[in-house]
Coordinates of N, CA and C in Angstrom, one line a residue:
Chain A
X183 N 3.3 21.5 13.9 CA 3.6 21.0 14.2 C 3.1 19.8 15.1
X184 N 1.6 18.6 15.2 CA 2.1 17.6 16.0 C 2.7 16.4 15.7
X185 N 3.4 16.1 16.7 CA 4.4 15.1 17.0 C 3.9 13.8 17.2
X186 N 3.9 12.7 16.4 CA 3.5 11.7 17.5 C 4.4 11.0 18.5
X187 N 3.6 10.1 19.0 CA 4.0 9.8 20.6 C 5.2 8.6 20.4
X188 N 4.9 8.0 18.7 CA 6.6 7.4 18.1 C 7.9 8.5 18.3
X189 N 7.9 9.2 18.9 CA 8.6 10.2 18.9 C 9.6 9.8 19.8
X190 N 9.1 10.1 21.2 CA 9.4 9.5 22.5 C 9.3 8.0 22.7
X191 N 9.3 7.3 21.6 CA 9.3 5.5 21.7 C 10.5 4.8 20.9
X192 N 11.1 6.1 20.4 CA 12.1 5.5 19.1 C 13.2 4.5 19.3
X193 N 13.7 4.6 21.0 CA 14.2 3.0 21.6 C 14.1 2.4 21.5
X194 N 12.5 2.0 21.8 CA 11.8 1.1 22.1 C 11.9 0.2 20.6
X195 N 10.5 1.3 19.5 CA 11.1 0.9 17.6 C 11.9 0.2 17.3
X196 N 13.6 0.8 17.8 CA 14.5 0.3 17.2 C 14.7 -1.4 18.0
X197 N 14.9 -0.5 19.3 CA 14.7 -2.8 19.5 C 13.6 -4.0 19.1
X198 N 12.8 -3.3 19.1 CA 11.7 -4.3 18.6 C 11.9 -4.5 17.1
X199 N 12.8 -3.4 16.3 CA 12.8 -3.9 15.1 C 14.2 -4.7 14.8
X200 N 15.1 -4.8 15.3 CA 16.2 -5.5 16.2 C 15.5 -6.6 16.4
X201 N 14.7 -7.0 16.3 CA 14.2 -8.5 17.7 C 13.6 -9.4 16.4
X202 N 12.4 -8.8 15.6 CA 12.0 -9.2 14.7 C 13.0 -9.4 13.2
X203 N 13.9 -8.9 13.2 CA 15.0 -9.2 11.9 C 15.3 -10.7 12.4
X204 N 16.0 -10.7 13.7 CA 16.6 -12.6 13.9 C 15.5 -12.7 14.2
X205 N 14.1 -12.8 14.1 CA 13.6 -13.9 14.0 C 12.6 -14.0 13.1
X206 N 12.3 -13.0 11.9 CA 12.4 -13.3 10.2 C 13.4 -13.9 9.8
X207 N 14.7 -14.0 10.2 CA 15.6 -14.8 9.3 C 15.1 -16.7 8.9
X208 N 15.9 -17.3 8.3 CA 16.2 -15.9 7.0 C 15.7 -15.5 5.8
X209 N 14.1 -15.9 6.3 CA 13.9 -14.8 4.5 C 13.8 -13.4 5.1
X210 N 14.1 -13.1 5.3 CA 14.2 -11.2 5.8 C 15.7 -10.8 6.6
X211 N 16.3 -10.6 5.2 CA 17.7 -10.4 5.4 C 18.3 -8.9 6.7
X212 N 17.3 -7.9 6.2 CA 17.3 -6.7 7.0 C 16.4 -5.9 7.7
X213 N 16.6 -5.1 7.9 CA 14.9 -4.3 8.4 C 15.9 -2.9 8.5
X214 N 15.7 -2.1 7.3 CA 15.7 -0.1 7.5 C 14.4 0.1 7.7
X215 N 14.7 1.6 8.6 CA 13.4 2.4 8.6 C 13.8 3.7 9.2
X216 N 12.6 4.7 8.5 CA 12.7 6.1 8.7 C 11.1 6.0 9.2
X217 N 10.8 7.6 10.0 CA 9.8 7.8 10.4 C 9.5 9.3 10.0
X218 N 9.0 9.7 8.8 CA 8.6 10.9 8.7 C 6.7 11.3 8.4
X219 N 7.0 12.4 7.2 CA 5.5 12.3 6.7 C 5.1 11.8 5.5
X220 N 4.5 11.2 5.4 CA 3.9 10.9 4.0 C 3.4 12.1 3.0
X221 N 2.7 11.6 1.9 CA 2.4 13.1 0.9 C 1.5 13.9 1.5
X222 N 0.4 13.5 2.4 CA -0.8 13.9 3.2 C 0.1 14.9 4.1
X223 N 1.2 14.6 5.0 CA 1.6 15.2 5.9 C 1.4 14.4 6.7
X224 N 0.5 13.1 6.9 CA 0.5 12.2 8.3 C 1.5 11.1 8.6
X225 N 2.3 11.3 9.9 CA 3.4 10.8 10.1 C 2.7 9.5 9.7
X226 N 4.7 8.9 9.2 CA 4.2 7.6 8.9 C 6.0 7.5 9.6
X227 N 5.9 5.6 9.2 CA 7.5 4.9 9.1 C 7.2 3.6 8.3
X228 N 8.7 4.3 7.5 CA 8.6 3.9 6.1 C 9.5 2.9 6.3
X229 N 9.7 1.2 6.0 CA 9.6 0.0 6.1 C 11.2 -0.3 4.8
X230 N 11.8 -0.8 5.2 CA 12.6 -0.9 3.5 C 13.0 -2.5 4.3
X231 N 12.7 -3.2 3.8 CA 12.5 -4.9 4.2 C 13.8 -5.3 3.5
X232 N 14.3 -6.4 3.5 CA 15.0 -6.8 2.4 C 15.5 -8.7 2.5
X233 N 15.0 -8.6 1.9 CA 14.4 -10.2 1.8 C 15.8 -11.3 0.8
X234 N 15.4 -12.4 1.4 CA 16.5 -13.2 0.8 C 15.7 -13.5 -0.8
X235 N 17.1 -14.1 -1.9 CA 16.1 -13.7 -3.2 C 15.1 -15.3 -2.7
X236 N 15.2 -16.1 -2.3 CA 14.5 -17.3 -2.0 C 12.9 -17.1 -1.5
X237 N 13.3 -16.1 -0.9 CA 12.2 -15.6 -0.4 C 11.2 -14.3 -1.1
X238 N 12.1 -13.9 -2.4 CA 11.3 -12.8 -3.3 C 11.0 -13.5 -4.4
X239 N 11.0 -14.9 -4.5 CA 10.7 -15.7 -5.7 C 9.6 -16.2 -5.5
X240 N 8.9 -17.4 -5.7 CA 7.4 -17.4 -5.6 C 6.6 -17.9 -4.3
X241 N 8.2 -17.0 -3.4 CA 6.3 -17.2 -2.3 C 6.3 -16.1 -1.3
X242 N 7.1 -15.1 -2.1 CA 6.8 -13.6 -2.0 C 5.5 -12.8 -1.4
X243 N 4.2 -13.3 -1.7 CA 3.5 -13.2 -1.4 C 3.0 -12.9 0.3
X244 N 3.1 -14.6 0.7 CA 3.1 -15.4 1.9 C 4.3 -14.6 2.4
X245 N 5.7 -14.7 2.4 CA 6.7 -13.7 3.1 C 6.0 -12.2 3.3
X246 N 5.8 -11.7 2.8 CA 5.8 -10.2 2.7 C 4.3 -10.6 3.5
X247 N 3.1 -11.1 3.0 CA 1.8 -11.2 4.1 C 2.5 -10.9 5.3
X248 N 2.7 -12.1 6.2 CA 3.6 -12.3 7.5 C 4.2 -11.6 7.9
X249 N 5.1 -10.6 6.8 CA 6.1 -9.7 7.9 C 5.3 -8.5 7.9
X250 N 4.5 -8.0 7.3 CA 3.7 -6.4 7.3 C 2.4 -7.7 8.9
X251 N 2.5 -8.4 8.7 CA 1.3 -8.8 9.8 C 2.3 -8.4 11.0
X252 N 3.3 -9.1 11.3 CA 4.3 -9.2 12.3 C 4.7 -7.2 13.1
X253 N 4.8 -7.1 11.8 CA 5.5 -5.3 11.9 C 3.6 -5.0 12.8
X254 N 2.9 -4.7 12.1 CA 1.4 -4.4 12.8 C 1.5 -5.0 14.2
X255 N 1.3 -6.4 14.6 CA 1.6 -7.3 15.6 C 2.2 -6.5 16.9
X256 N 2.9 -6.1 16.5 CA 4.5 -6.4 17.1 C 5.1 -4.5 17.4
X257 N 5.1 -3.8 17.0 CA 5.6 -2.6 16.5 C 4.2 -1.6 17.0
X258 N 2.9 -2.3 16.4 CA 2.0 -1.4 16.6 C 2.3 0.5 16.9
X259 N 2.0 0.1 15.0 CA 2.7 1.7 14.5 C 1.0 2.0 14.8
X260 N -0.1 2.0 14.3 CA -0.9 2.6 14.6 C -1.6 3.7 15.6
X261 N -0.2 2.5 16.6 CA -1.4 3.4 18.3 C 0.2 4.0 19.3
X262 N 1.3 4.3 17.8 CA 1.9 4.7 17.9 C 1.8 6.4 17.2
X263 N 0.9 6.1 16.3 CA 0.7 8.0 15.6 C 0.8 7.6 14.3
X264 N 1.6 6.3 13.7 CA 2.2 6.4 12.6 C 1.7 5.8 11.7
X265 N 1.7 5.6 10.7 CA 1.1 5.0 9.4 C 2.2 3.3 8.6
X266 N 1.7 2.8 8.8 CA 3.0 1.9 8.5 C 3.1 1.7 6.8
X267 N 4.4 1.7 6.1 CA 4.5 1.3 5.1 C 5.9 0.3 4.8
X268 N 5.6 -0.9 3.8 CA 6.3 -1.7 3.8 C 7.3 -1.3 2.7
X269 N 8.6 -2.1 2.3 CA 9.1 -2.1 0.7 C 9.5 -3.0 0.6
X270 N 9.9 -4.3 -0.5 CA 10.5 -5.2 -0.1 C 11.5 -5.0 -1.5
X271 N 12.6 -5.8 -1.3 CA 13.9 -6.0 -2.6 C 14.3 -6.9 -2.1
X272 N 15.2 -7.8 -3.2 CA 15.9 -8.6 -3.1 C 16.8 -8.6 -3.1
X273 N 17.8 -9.2 -1.9 CA 19.2 -9.6 -2.4 C 19.6 -9.3 -3.4
X274 N 19.7 -9.9 -4.4 CA 20.0 -9.7 -5.8 C 19.9 -8.0 -6.3
X275 N 18.7 -7.4 -6.2 CA 18.3 -6.3 -6.4 C 19.5 -4.9 -5.7
X276 N 19.5 -5.6 -4.5 CA 19.8 -4.6 -4.1 C 21.4 -5.0 -4.3
X277 N 21.9 -6.0 -4.4 CA 23.4 -5.8 -4.3 C 23.7 -4.8 -6.1
X278 N 23.0 -5.2 -6.8 CA 23.0 -4.2 -7.9 C 23.2 -3.1 -7.9
X279 N 21.9 -1.9 -7.3 CA 21.4 -1.2 -6.8 C 22.7 -0.4 -6.0
X280 N 23.5 -1.4 -5.0 CA 24.0 -0.6 -3.3 C 23.4 0.6 -2.7
X281 N 22.5 0.5 -3.2 CA 21.0 1.7 -2.3 C 21.9 2.0 -0.9
X282 N 22.5 3.1 -0.6 CA 22.9 3.8 0.8 C 21.5 3.2 2.3
X283 N 20.9 3.4 1.7 CA 19.3 3.5 2.6 C 18.8 2.2 2.9
X284 N 19.5 0.9 2.1 CA 18.8 -0.4 2.6 C 19.8 -1.0 3.3
X285 N 21.2 -0.7 3.7 CA 22.3 -0.9 4.0 C 22.7 -1.4 5.4
Chain B
X99 N -14.6 -6.1 -19.6 CA -13.4 -6.8 -18.5 C -14.2 -5.3 -18.0
X100 N -14.2 -4.9 -16.5 CA -14.3 -3.2 -16.1 C -13.2 -2.7 -15.7
X101 N -13.2 -1.1 -16.1 CA -12.3 -0.6 -15.9 C -10.6 -1.2 -15.0
X102 N -11.6 -1.1 -13.9 CA -10.5 -1.5 -12.5 C -9.6 -2.7 -12.6
X103 N -10.5 -3.3 -13.0 CA -9.6 -5.1 -14.2 C -9.0 -4.7 -15.2
X104 N -8.9 -4.0 -16.3 CA -7.9 -4.3 -17.0 C -7.1 -3.3 -15.9
X105 N -6.9 -2.1 -15.5 CA -5.3 -1.5 -14.4 C -5.0 -1.9 -13.9
X106 N -5.8 -3.1 -13.6 CA -4.9 -4.3 -12.8 C -3.8 -5.3 -13.6
X107 N -4.7 -5.6 -14.4 CA -4.2 -6.5 -15.4 C -3.3 -6.3 -16.2
X108 N -3.2 -5.0 -16.3 CA -2.1 -3.9 -17.2 C -0.9 -3.3 -16.1
X109 N -1.8 -3.3 -14.6 CA -0.4 -3.2 -14.2 C 0.8 -4.3 -13.8
X110 N 0.0 -5.9 -14.0 CA 0.9 -7.5 -14.0 C 1.7 -7.1 -15.2
X111 N 1.2 -6.4 -16.7 CA 1.7 -6.8 -17.5 C 3.0 -5.6 -17.3
X112 N 2.4 -4.1 -17.4 CA 4.1 -3.5 -16.8 C 5.0 -4.3 -16.6
X113 N 4.7 -4.6 -15.0 CA 6.4 -5.4 -14.5 C 6.5 -6.5 -14.7
X114 N 6.0 -7.2 -15.7 CA 6.5 -8.1 -16.1 C 8.0 -8.1 -17.3
X115 N 8.0 -7.1 -18.4 CA 7.8 -6.5 -19.8 C 9.7 -6.0 -18.8
X116 N 10.5 -6.3 -19.8 CA 12.0 -6.5 -20.0 C 12.6 -6.7 -18.9
X117 N 12.4 -8.4 -19.5 CA 12.8 -9.7 -18.1 C 14.0 -9.5 -17.4
X118 N 15.6 -8.5 -18.1 CA 16.7 -8.8 -17.3 C 16.7 -8.1 -16.5
X119 N 16.7 -6.7 -17.3 CA 16.5 -5.2 -16.4 C 15.1 -4.4 -16.6
X120 N 14.3 -4.8 -15.3 CA 13.0 -3.9 -15.6 C 13.5 -2.0 -16.0
X121 N 12.8 -1.8 -16.5 CA 12.8 -0.3 -17.1 C 11.9 0.4 -15.8
X122 N 12.7 1.4 -15.1 CA 12.1 2.3 -14.0 C 10.4 2.9 -14.8
X123 N 10.3 3.6 -16.1 CA 9.1 3.4 -16.5 C 8.0 3.2 -16.7
X124 N 8.3 1.6 -16.3 CA 7.5 0.6 -16.8 C 7.0 0.0 -15.0
X125 N 8.2 0.6 -14.3 CA 7.3 -0.2 -12.7 C 6.9 1.2 -12.2
X126 N 7.4 2.0 -12.5 CA 6.0 3.3 -12.2 C 5.0 3.5 -12.6
X127 N 4.8 3.4 -13.2 CA 3.3 2.8 -14.2 C 2.6 1.7 -14.1
X128 N 3.6 0.8 -13.1 CA 2.4 0.0 -12.9 C 2.2 0.0 -12.1
X129 N 2.7 0.9 -10.3 CA 2.7 0.8 -9.6 C 1.0 2.5 -9.6
X130 N 1.5 2.9 -10.3 CA 0.7 4.1 -11.2 C -1.2 3.2 -11.2
X131 N -1.4 2.1 -11.9 CA -1.8 1.5 -12.8 C -2.7 0.4 -11.5
X132 N -2.0 0.2 -10.5 CA -2.4 -0.7 -9.6 C -3.2 0.1 -8.3
X133 N -2.5 1.3 -8.9 CA -3.5 2.1 -7.3 C -4.1 2.7 -7.9
X134 N -4.6 3.2 -9.4 CA -6.0 3.6 -10.1 C -6.8 2.2 -9.3
X135 N -6.5 0.5 -10.4 CA -7.6 -0.3 -9.4 C -8.1 0.0 -9.1
X136 N -7.4 0.1 -7.2 CA -7.8 0.2 -6.0 C -8.9 1.6 -6.2
X137 N -8.4 2.6 -6.7 CA -9.2 3.7 -6.7 C -10.6 3.8 -7.4
X138 N -10.3 3.4 -9.0 CA -11.7 3.0 -9.0 C -12.3 1.5 -8.7
X139 N -12.1 1.0 -8.3 CA -12.9 -0.2 -7.9 C -14.0 0.3 -6.8
X140 N -13.6 1.1 -5.9 CA -14.0 1.5 -5.0 C -15.2 2.4 -5.4
X141 N -14.6 3.4 -6.2 CA -15.8 4.2 -7.1 C -16.6 4.1 -7.7
X142 N -16.4 2.8 -8.5 CA -18.0 1.7 -9.3 C -18.7 1.2 -8.3
X143 N -18.3 0.7 -7.1 CA -18.7 -0.3 -6.5 C -19.8 1.1 -5.4
X144 N -19.0 1.9 -5.3 CA -20.4 2.9 -4.3 C -21.3 3.8 -5.8
X145 N -20.3 3.9 -7.1 CA -22.3 4.6 -7.5 C -22.5 4.0 -8.7
X146 N -22.5 2.5 -8.8 CA -23.1 1.5 -8.9 C -24.3 1.3 -8.2
X147 N -24.5 1.8 -6.7 CA -25.7 1.8 -5.7 C -26.8 3.2 -6.7
X148 N -25.9 3.9 -7.1 CA -27.1 4.8 -7.8 C -27.6 4.6 -8.8
X149 N -29.3 4.8 -8.8 CA -29.9 4.3 -9.7 C -30.3 4.6 -11.0
X150 N -29.7 6.1 -11.1 CA -29.8 7.0 -12.5 C -28.7 6.2 -13.0
X151 N -28.5 5.7 -14.0 CA -27.3 5.1 -14.5 C -26.5 6.3 -15.2
X152 N -27.5 7.3 -15.9 CA -26.9 8.9 -16.9 C -25.5 9.6 -15.7
X153 N -26.1 9.2 -14.5 CA -25.6 10.3 -13.7 C -24.4 9.3 -12.6
X154 N -23.7 8.8 -13.1 CA -22.8 7.5 -12.3 C -21.7 8.1 -12.8
X155 N -21.6 9.0 -14.4 CA -20.1 9.5 -14.2 C -19.8 10.4 -13.8
X156 N -20.7 11.5 -13.5 CA -20.8 12.8 -13.0 C -20.7 12.7 -11.2
X157 N -21.4 11.6 -10.5 CA -20.9 11.0 -9.2 C -19.7 10.5 -8.9
X158 N -19.2 10.1 -9.9 CA -17.5 9.6 -9.6 C -16.5 10.5 -9.3
X159 N -17.3 11.9 -10.1 CA -16.4 13.2 -10.0 C -16.0 13.3 -8.3
X160 N -16.8 13.2 -7.9 CA -17.3 13.3 -6.4 C -15.8 13.0 -5.4
X161 N -15.3 12.0 -6.5 CA -14.5 11.1 -4.9 C -12.7 12.2 -5.5
X162 N -12.1 12.4 -4.2 CA -11.1 13.1 -3.9 C -9.9 11.6 -3.3
X163 N -8.8 11.8 -4.2 CA -8.2 11.2 -3.1 C -7.2 11.4 -2.0
X164 N -7.8 12.6 -1.4 CA -6.9 12.7 0.1 C -7.6 12.4 0.9
X165 N -9.2 12.7 0.5 CA -10.5 12.5 1.0 C -10.7 10.8 1.8
X166 N -10.6 10.3 0.6 CA -10.6 9.0 0.7 C -9.3 8.3 1.2
X167 N -7.9 8.6 1.0 CA -7.5 8.5 2.0 C -7.9 8.5 3.6
X168 N -8.2 9.8 3.8 CA -8.2 10.1 5.5 C -9.0 8.7 6.0
X169 N -10.5 8.5 5.2 CA -11.1 7.5 5.6 C -10.6 6.4 6.0
X170 N -10.5 5.5 4.8 CA -9.0 4.4 5.0 C -8.2 4.6 5.7
X171 N -7.6 5.9 6.4 CA -6.5 5.6 7.3 C -7.9 5.5 8.7
X172 N -8.1 6.3 8.6 CA -9.4 6.0 10.0 C -10.0 5.3 10.3
X173 N -10.2 4.6 9.0 CA -11.2 3.4 9.6 C -10.9 1.9 10.4
X174 N -11.8 2.0 11.7 CA -11.4 0.8 12.5 C -12.8 -0.2 12.6
X175 N -12.4 -1.2 12.2 CA -13.2 -2.1 11.6 C -12.5 -3.4 12.4
X176 N -13.6 -4.2 12.8 CA -12.8 -5.7 13.3 C -13.1 -6.9 11.3
X177 N -13.9 -5.7 11.1 CA -13.4 -7.0 10.0 C -12.1 -7.1 9.2
X178 N -11.5 -8.0 8.9 CA -10.2 -7.9 8.5 C -10.3 -8.0 6.8
X179 N -11.6 -7.8 6.2 CA -11.6 -7.7 4.6 C -11.4 -6.6 4.5
X180 N -11.8 -5.9 5.2 CA -12.9 -4.2 4.7 C -11.3 -3.4 5.8
X181 N -10.8 -4.0 6.8 CA -9.6 -3.7 7.2 C -8.5 -3.0 6.3
X182 N -8.5 -4.7 4.8 CA -7.4 -4.7 4.7 C -7.8 -4.1 3.2
X183 N -8.6 -3.6 2.8 CA -8.9 -3.2 1.8 C -8.4 -1.3 1.5
X184 N -9.2 -1.7 2.4 CA -8.2 0.2 3.6 C -7.0 0.6 3.6
X185 N -6.1 -0.3 4.3 CA -4.9 0.2 4.6 C -4.2 -0.5 2.5
X186 N -4.4 -1.0 2.7 CA -3.7 -1.3 0.6 C -4.3 0.1 0.1
X187 N -5.3 0.6 0.0 CA -5.3 2.2 -0.4 C -4.5 3.1 0.4
X188 N -4.8 2.8 1.3 CA -3.5 3.6 1.8 C -2.3 3.5 0.9
X189 N -1.8 2.4 1.4 CA -0.3 1.9 0.9 C -0.4 2.5 -0.3
X190 N -1.0 2.0 -1.4 CA -0.5 2.3 -2.7 C -1.1 4.0 -3.7
X191 N -1.6 4.4 -2.3 CA -1.5 5.9 -2.7 C -0.5 6.3 -2.5
X192 N 0.6 6.4 -1.5 CA 1.4 6.3 -1.4 C 2.5 6.3 -2.5
X193 N 2.4 5.0 -2.4 CA 3.2 4.5 -3.4 C 3.3 5.7 -4.8
X194 N 1.7 5.7 -5.4 CA 1.4 5.8 -6.6 C 2.1 7.2 -6.7
X195 N 1.7 7.8 -5.2 CA 2.4 9.4 -5.4 C 3.9 9.8 -5.4
X196 N 4.7 8.4 -5.2 CA 5.8 8.7 -5.3 C 6.7 8.0 -6.3
X197 N 5.8 7.2 -7.5 CA 6.1 6.8 -8.9 C 6.2 7.5 -9.6
X198 N 4.8 8.5 -9.4 CA 4.7 9.5 -10.3 C 5.2 10.6 -10.1
X199 N 5.6 11.2 -8.9 CA 6.8 13.0 -8.8 C 7.4 12.5 -7.6
X200 N 8.5 11.3 -7.3 CA 9.6 11.6 -7.1 C 10.8 10.5 -8.4
X201 N 11.1 11.2 -8.9 CA 12.5 11.1 -10.1 C 13.3 9.6 -9.1
X202 N 13.4 10.3 -8.4 CA 14.9 10.3 -7.9 C 14.6 8.7 -7.0
X203 N 13.2 8.4 -6.9 CA 13.2 6.7 -6.3 C 13.5 6.0 -7.5
X204 N 13.9 5.2 -7.0 CA 14.4 3.9 -7.8 C 13.2 2.1 -7.4
X205 N 12.7 1.6 -8.2 CA 12.0 0.9 -7.9 C 12.5 -0.2 -8.2
X206 N 12.2 -1.4 -8.0 CA 12.7 -2.4 -8.3 C 11.3 -3.7 -8.7
X207 N 11.6 -4.7 -8.8 CA 10.4 -5.8 -9.6 C 9.8 -6.7 -8.6
X208 N 10.5 -6.5 -7.5 CA 10.2 -7.2 -6.3 C 8.8 -6.2 -5.5
X209 N 9.8 -5.0 -5.1 CA 8.4 -4.1 -5.1 C 7.2 -4.1 -5.7
X210 N 7.6 -4.0 -6.7 CA 6.0 -3.4 -7.5 C 5.6 -5.3 -7.5
X211 N 5.7 -6.1 -8.0 CA 4.7 -7.1 -7.9 C 4.4 -7.5 -6.1
X212 N 5.4 -7.1 -5.2 CA 4.7 -7.1 -4.0 C 2.8 -6.2 -3.9
X213 N 3.3 -5.2 -4.4 CA 1.9 -4.4 -4.2 C 0.9 -4.9 -5.3
X214 N 1.5 -5.0 -6.6 CA -0.1 -5.6 -7.7 C -0.4 -6.8 -6.5
X215 N 0.5 -7.6 -6.4 CA -0.2 -8.6 -5.2 C -1.2 -8.6 -4.4
X216 N -0.7 -7.3 -3.8 CA -1.4 -6.6 -2.5 C -3.0 -6.5 -2.6
X217 N -2.8 -5.8 -4.6 CA -4.1 -4.5 -4.8 C -4.9 -6.1 -5.4
X218 N -4.2 -7.7 -5.8 CA -5.0 -8.7 -5.9 C -5.7 -9.3 -4.3
X219 N -4.5 -8.9 -3.9 CA -5.7 -9.4 -2.6 C -6.3 -8.9 -2.2
X220 N -6.6 -7.8 -2.3 CA -7.0 -6.3 -1.9 C -8.8 -6.5 -2.5
X221 N -8.9 -7.1 -3.7 CA -9.8 -7.1 -4.7 C -10.9 -8.9 -4.5
X222 N -9.5 -9.5 -3.9 CA -10.2 -10.6 -3.6 C -11.3 -10.4 -2.2
X223 N -11.0 -9.7 -1.1 CA -11.2 -8.8 0.0 C -12.3 -8.5 -0.5
X224 N -12.2 -7.3 -1.1 CA -13.4 -6.4 -1.6 C -14.8 -7.3 -2.1
X225 N -14.6 -8.4 -2.8 CA -15.5 -9.7 -3.2 C -16.4 -9.8 -1.8
X226 N -15.6 -10.6 -1.3 CA -16.2 -11.0 -0.6 C -16.8 -10.1 0.7
X227 N -16.6 -8.8 0.8 CA -17.3 -8.4 2.3 C -18.0 -7.0 1.6
X228 N -17.8 -6.5 0.1 CA -18.8 -5.7 -0.5 C -20.0 -5.7 -0.1
X229 N -20.9 -6.7 0.0 CA -22.3 -6.9 0.1 C -22.4 -6.2 1.7
X230 N -21.5 -6.2 2.9 CA -22.5 -6.2 3.3 C -22.1 -4.7 4.1
X231 N -23.0 -4.2 5.4 CA -23.5 -3.0 5.7 C -22.3 -2.3 5.9
X232 N -21.4 -2.4 6.7 CA -20.4 -2.2 6.9 C -19.4 -1.6 5.7
X233 N -19.1 -2.3 5.2 CA -18.6 -1.5 3.5 C -19.4 -0.9 2.8
X234 N -20.6 -1.4 2.7 CA -21.4 0.2 2.8 C -21.7 1.3 3.2
X235 N -21.5 1.0 4.0 CA -21.5 2.3 5.0 C -20.0 3.1 4.3
X236 N -18.7 2.3 4.2 CA -17.7 2.8 3.5 C -17.3 3.2 2.6
X237 N -18.1 3.0 1.5 CA -18.7 3.6 0.3 C -18.5 5.0 0.5
X238 N -19.8 5.0 1.5 CA -20.5 6.5 1.4 C -20.0 7.2 1.9
X239 N -19.3 7.0 3.7 CA -18.1 7.5 3.8 C -17.0 8.1 3.0
X240 N -16.9 7.9 2.1 CA -15.1 7.8 0.8 C -15.9 9.4 0.0
X241 N -16.9 9.9 0.4 CA -17.1 11.1 -0.5 C -18.3 12.2 -0.1
X242 N -18.9 10.9 1.1 CA -20.0 12.4 1.8 C -19.0 12.8 2.6
X243 N -18.9 14.6 3.0 CA -18.1 15.0 4.2 C -19.1 15.2 5.4
X244 N -17.3 14.4 5.8 CA -17.9 14.2 7.8 C -18.9 15.1 8.8
X245 N -19.6 14.9 9.8 CA -20.5 15.6 9.9 C -19.6 16.6 11.3
X246 N -19.9 17.5 11.6 CA -19.1 18.4 12.5 C -20.4 18.4 13.7

């Protein structure tokens, strides 16, 4: 099985994600991610982006568009051989679900 | 209203149900409907180019999810609208797969609203780009086998 370039770049990806997390505050509370394969077997990076409740309301569209764009420009997933997938949740939703993958 | 527009409207409707505590079944069906809205938008755009109307339904059966995802994922275009349509298709297909088959996955309203909004943006982008030659070439590539 062919591995993406990203496998050797995990430290760089981690640093870049932590930097993005800081830059995107207060709309973004935290960013978690995994690298794996999607349903067709393509290598992918799955971002879980926790948003503040304010950012998850009427501004959700604008905030999500911006986060996706910043991820595309800064992490450059395609160049790492990864398809980026972003999921957004609000702080309120997460505090109810207490999903460990989002903590 | 065209089928793809109905599907997108249905996705929005399902996502708004159960005001205080959304049911997983409605959120899952909303994601699925949003993906199929994109799927049928592209198919309708392609088959409507076929002059013989009675053959369009048969032609629409030539489209395969995996093939379409591969074309969208490999698309290299400087046209931001076309690139956005392709990216949204890939993302929604993956999410539709999880929504329909991964029962352990929990969905939230914010996630679903975001995906539906992405599809609405993609519909608007497709409206702007659909008549351009590169968009028409893209449609053809969605179902024609690759040259070897």
